[in-house]
Coordinates of C-alpha atoms in Angstrom, one line a residue:
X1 CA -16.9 -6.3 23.7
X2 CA -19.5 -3.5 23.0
X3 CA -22.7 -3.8 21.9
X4 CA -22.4 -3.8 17.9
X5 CA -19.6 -6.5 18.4
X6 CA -21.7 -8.9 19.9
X7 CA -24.7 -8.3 17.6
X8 CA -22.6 -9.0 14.5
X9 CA -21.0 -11.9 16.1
X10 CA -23.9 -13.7 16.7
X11 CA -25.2 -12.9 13.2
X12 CA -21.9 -14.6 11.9
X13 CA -21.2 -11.1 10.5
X14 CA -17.6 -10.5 11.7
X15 CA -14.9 -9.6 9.3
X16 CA -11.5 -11.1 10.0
X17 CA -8.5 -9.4 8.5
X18 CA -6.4 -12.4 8.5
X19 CA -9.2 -13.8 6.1
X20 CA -9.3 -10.9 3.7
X21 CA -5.6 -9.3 4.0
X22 CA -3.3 -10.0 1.2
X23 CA -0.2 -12.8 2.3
X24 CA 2.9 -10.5 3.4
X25 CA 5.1 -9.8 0.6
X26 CA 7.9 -6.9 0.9
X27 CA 10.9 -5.3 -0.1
X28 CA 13.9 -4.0 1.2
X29 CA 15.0 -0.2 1.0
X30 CA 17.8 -1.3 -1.8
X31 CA 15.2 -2.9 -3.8
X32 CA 14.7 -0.6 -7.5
X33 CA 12.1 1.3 -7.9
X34 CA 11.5 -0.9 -10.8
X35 CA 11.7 -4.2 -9.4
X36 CA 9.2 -2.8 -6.3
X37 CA 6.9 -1.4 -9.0
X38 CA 7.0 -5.1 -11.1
X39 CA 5.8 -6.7 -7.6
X40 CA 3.2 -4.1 -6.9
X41 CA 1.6 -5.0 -10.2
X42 CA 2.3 -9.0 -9.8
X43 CA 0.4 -8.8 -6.6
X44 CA -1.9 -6.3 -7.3
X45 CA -1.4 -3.9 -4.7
X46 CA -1.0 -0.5 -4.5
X47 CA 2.1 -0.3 -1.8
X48 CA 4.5 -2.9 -0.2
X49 CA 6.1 -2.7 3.0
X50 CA 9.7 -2.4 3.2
X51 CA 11.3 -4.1 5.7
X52 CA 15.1 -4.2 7.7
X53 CA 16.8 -7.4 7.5
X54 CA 15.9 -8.8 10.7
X55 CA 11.9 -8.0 8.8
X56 CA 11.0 -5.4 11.1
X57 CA 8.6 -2.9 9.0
X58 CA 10.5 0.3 8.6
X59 CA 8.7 1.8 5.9
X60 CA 6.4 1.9 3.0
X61 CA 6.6 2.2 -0.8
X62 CA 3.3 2.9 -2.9
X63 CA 2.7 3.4 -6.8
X64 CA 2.6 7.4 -5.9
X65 CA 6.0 7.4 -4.2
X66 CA 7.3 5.5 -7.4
X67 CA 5.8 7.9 -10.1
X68 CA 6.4 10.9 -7.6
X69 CA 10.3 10.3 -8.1
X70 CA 10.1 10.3 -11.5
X71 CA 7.7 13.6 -12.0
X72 CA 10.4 16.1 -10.1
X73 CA 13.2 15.5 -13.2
X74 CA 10.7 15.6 -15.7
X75 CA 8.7 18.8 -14.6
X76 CA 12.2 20.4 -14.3
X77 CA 12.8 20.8 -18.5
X78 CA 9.1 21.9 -18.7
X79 CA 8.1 25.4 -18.5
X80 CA 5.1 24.7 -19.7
X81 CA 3.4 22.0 -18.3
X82 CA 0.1 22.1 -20.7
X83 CA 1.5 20.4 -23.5
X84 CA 3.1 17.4 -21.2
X85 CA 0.3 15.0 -22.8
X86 CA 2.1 15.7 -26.0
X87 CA 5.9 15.1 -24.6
X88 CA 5.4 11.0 -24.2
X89 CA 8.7 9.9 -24.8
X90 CA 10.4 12.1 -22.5
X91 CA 8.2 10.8 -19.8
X92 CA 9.3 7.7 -20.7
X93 CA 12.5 8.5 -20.6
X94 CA 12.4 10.3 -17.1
X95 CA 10.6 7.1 -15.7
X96 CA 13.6 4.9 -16.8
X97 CA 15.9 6.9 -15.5
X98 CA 14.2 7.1 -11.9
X99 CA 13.5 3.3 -12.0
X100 CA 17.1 2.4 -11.1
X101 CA 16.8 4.4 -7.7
X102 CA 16.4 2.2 -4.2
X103 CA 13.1 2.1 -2.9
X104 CA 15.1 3.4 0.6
X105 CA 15.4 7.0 -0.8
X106 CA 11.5 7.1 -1.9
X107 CA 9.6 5.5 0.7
X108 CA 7.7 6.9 3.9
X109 CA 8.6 6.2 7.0
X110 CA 5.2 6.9 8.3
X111 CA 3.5 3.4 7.7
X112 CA -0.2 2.9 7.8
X113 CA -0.1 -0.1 9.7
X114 CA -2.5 -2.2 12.4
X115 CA -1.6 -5.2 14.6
X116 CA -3.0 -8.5 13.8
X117 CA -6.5 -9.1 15.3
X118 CA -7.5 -5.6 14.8
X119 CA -10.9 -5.5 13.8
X120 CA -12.3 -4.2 10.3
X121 CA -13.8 -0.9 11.6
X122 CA -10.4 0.0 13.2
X123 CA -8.2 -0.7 9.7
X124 CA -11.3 1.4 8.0
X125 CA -10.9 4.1 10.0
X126 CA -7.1 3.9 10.1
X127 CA -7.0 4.3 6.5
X128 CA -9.4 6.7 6.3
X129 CA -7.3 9.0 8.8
X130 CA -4.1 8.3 7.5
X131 CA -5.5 9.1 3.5
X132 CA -4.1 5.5 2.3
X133 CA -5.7 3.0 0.3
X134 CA -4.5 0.0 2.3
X135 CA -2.9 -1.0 5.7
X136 CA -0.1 -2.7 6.8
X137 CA -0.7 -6.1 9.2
X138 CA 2.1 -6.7 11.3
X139 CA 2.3 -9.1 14.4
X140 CA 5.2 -8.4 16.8
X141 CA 6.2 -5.7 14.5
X142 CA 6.9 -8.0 11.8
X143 CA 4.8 -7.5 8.8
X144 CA 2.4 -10.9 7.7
X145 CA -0.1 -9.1 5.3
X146 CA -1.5 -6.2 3.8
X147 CA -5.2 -5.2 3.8
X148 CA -6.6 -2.7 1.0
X149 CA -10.2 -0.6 1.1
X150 CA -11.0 -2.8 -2.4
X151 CA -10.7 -5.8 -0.1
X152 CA -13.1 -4.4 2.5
X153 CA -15.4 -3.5 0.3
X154 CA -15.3 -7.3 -1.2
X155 CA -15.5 -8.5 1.8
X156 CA -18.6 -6.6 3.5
X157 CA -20.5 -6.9 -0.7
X158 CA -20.2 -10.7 0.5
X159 CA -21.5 -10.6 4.1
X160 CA -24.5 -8.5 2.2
X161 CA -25.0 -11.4 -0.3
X162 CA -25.3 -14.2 2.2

């Protein structure tokens, strides 16, 4: 344990992950884009984990990778995209269309992820590295939460306010 570890400790200062992370909640790669999108906004998250059937973490599916799919068809009829603020019901159109797709064929396989125990400074810095807005806790390769920078920030605003 280095130095700054053992000050914060004994200031009662420590973050714990498994306090702060989101409970695990994931998808499988045949999951629709639409269903994986309704429980990222049920759970308020901006990814899930998607998992194999034995619930080893195999990839990842965010917001982005969902409106991502649907840009490529859409862009495709535009030659012009200045006026696409003005073309709403096409985009609407293009989303549905796109919704219907498996999560498998959208998702990264490179997954943001730390091992339970892992201290605060190390998910910071992973996500900060990686260029993601949340990480993925597994334990034994098996994902059991999901930790976001909102929720670091939450938490260190309330260590402040003690």
């Amino acid at each position: 344990m280095n130095s700054e570890e053992v000050s914060r400790q004994d200031a009662g200062r420590d973050i714990k992950l498994e306090e702060i992370m989101h409970p695990a909640v994931s998808v499988t790669p045949d999951v629709s884009e639409r269903e994986a999108l309704g429980i990222l906004l049920e759970n308020r998250l901006p990814g899930v984990p998607v998992v194999d059937k034995e619930g080893l973490l195999i990839g990842f599916v965010s917001d982005g990778h969902l409106l991502a799919s649907a840009l490529p068809e859409y862009f495709k009829v535009m030659a012009d995209v200045s006026f696409v603020s003005e073309a709403g019901d096409q985009w609407v159109d293009y989303l549905s269309e796109s919704a219907g797709k498996p999560v498998g064929e959208v998702m990264s396989k490179q997954v943001s992820q730390v091992e339970l125990g892992t201290s605060e400074v190390v998910a910071a810095h992973k996500m900060v590295h990686d260029g993601v807005s949340s990480v993925v806790v597994t334990e034994g390769g098996k994902v059991v939460g999901i930790v976001t920078r909102l929720d670091l920030y939450a938490a260190i605003i309330a260590l402040e306010s003690d």
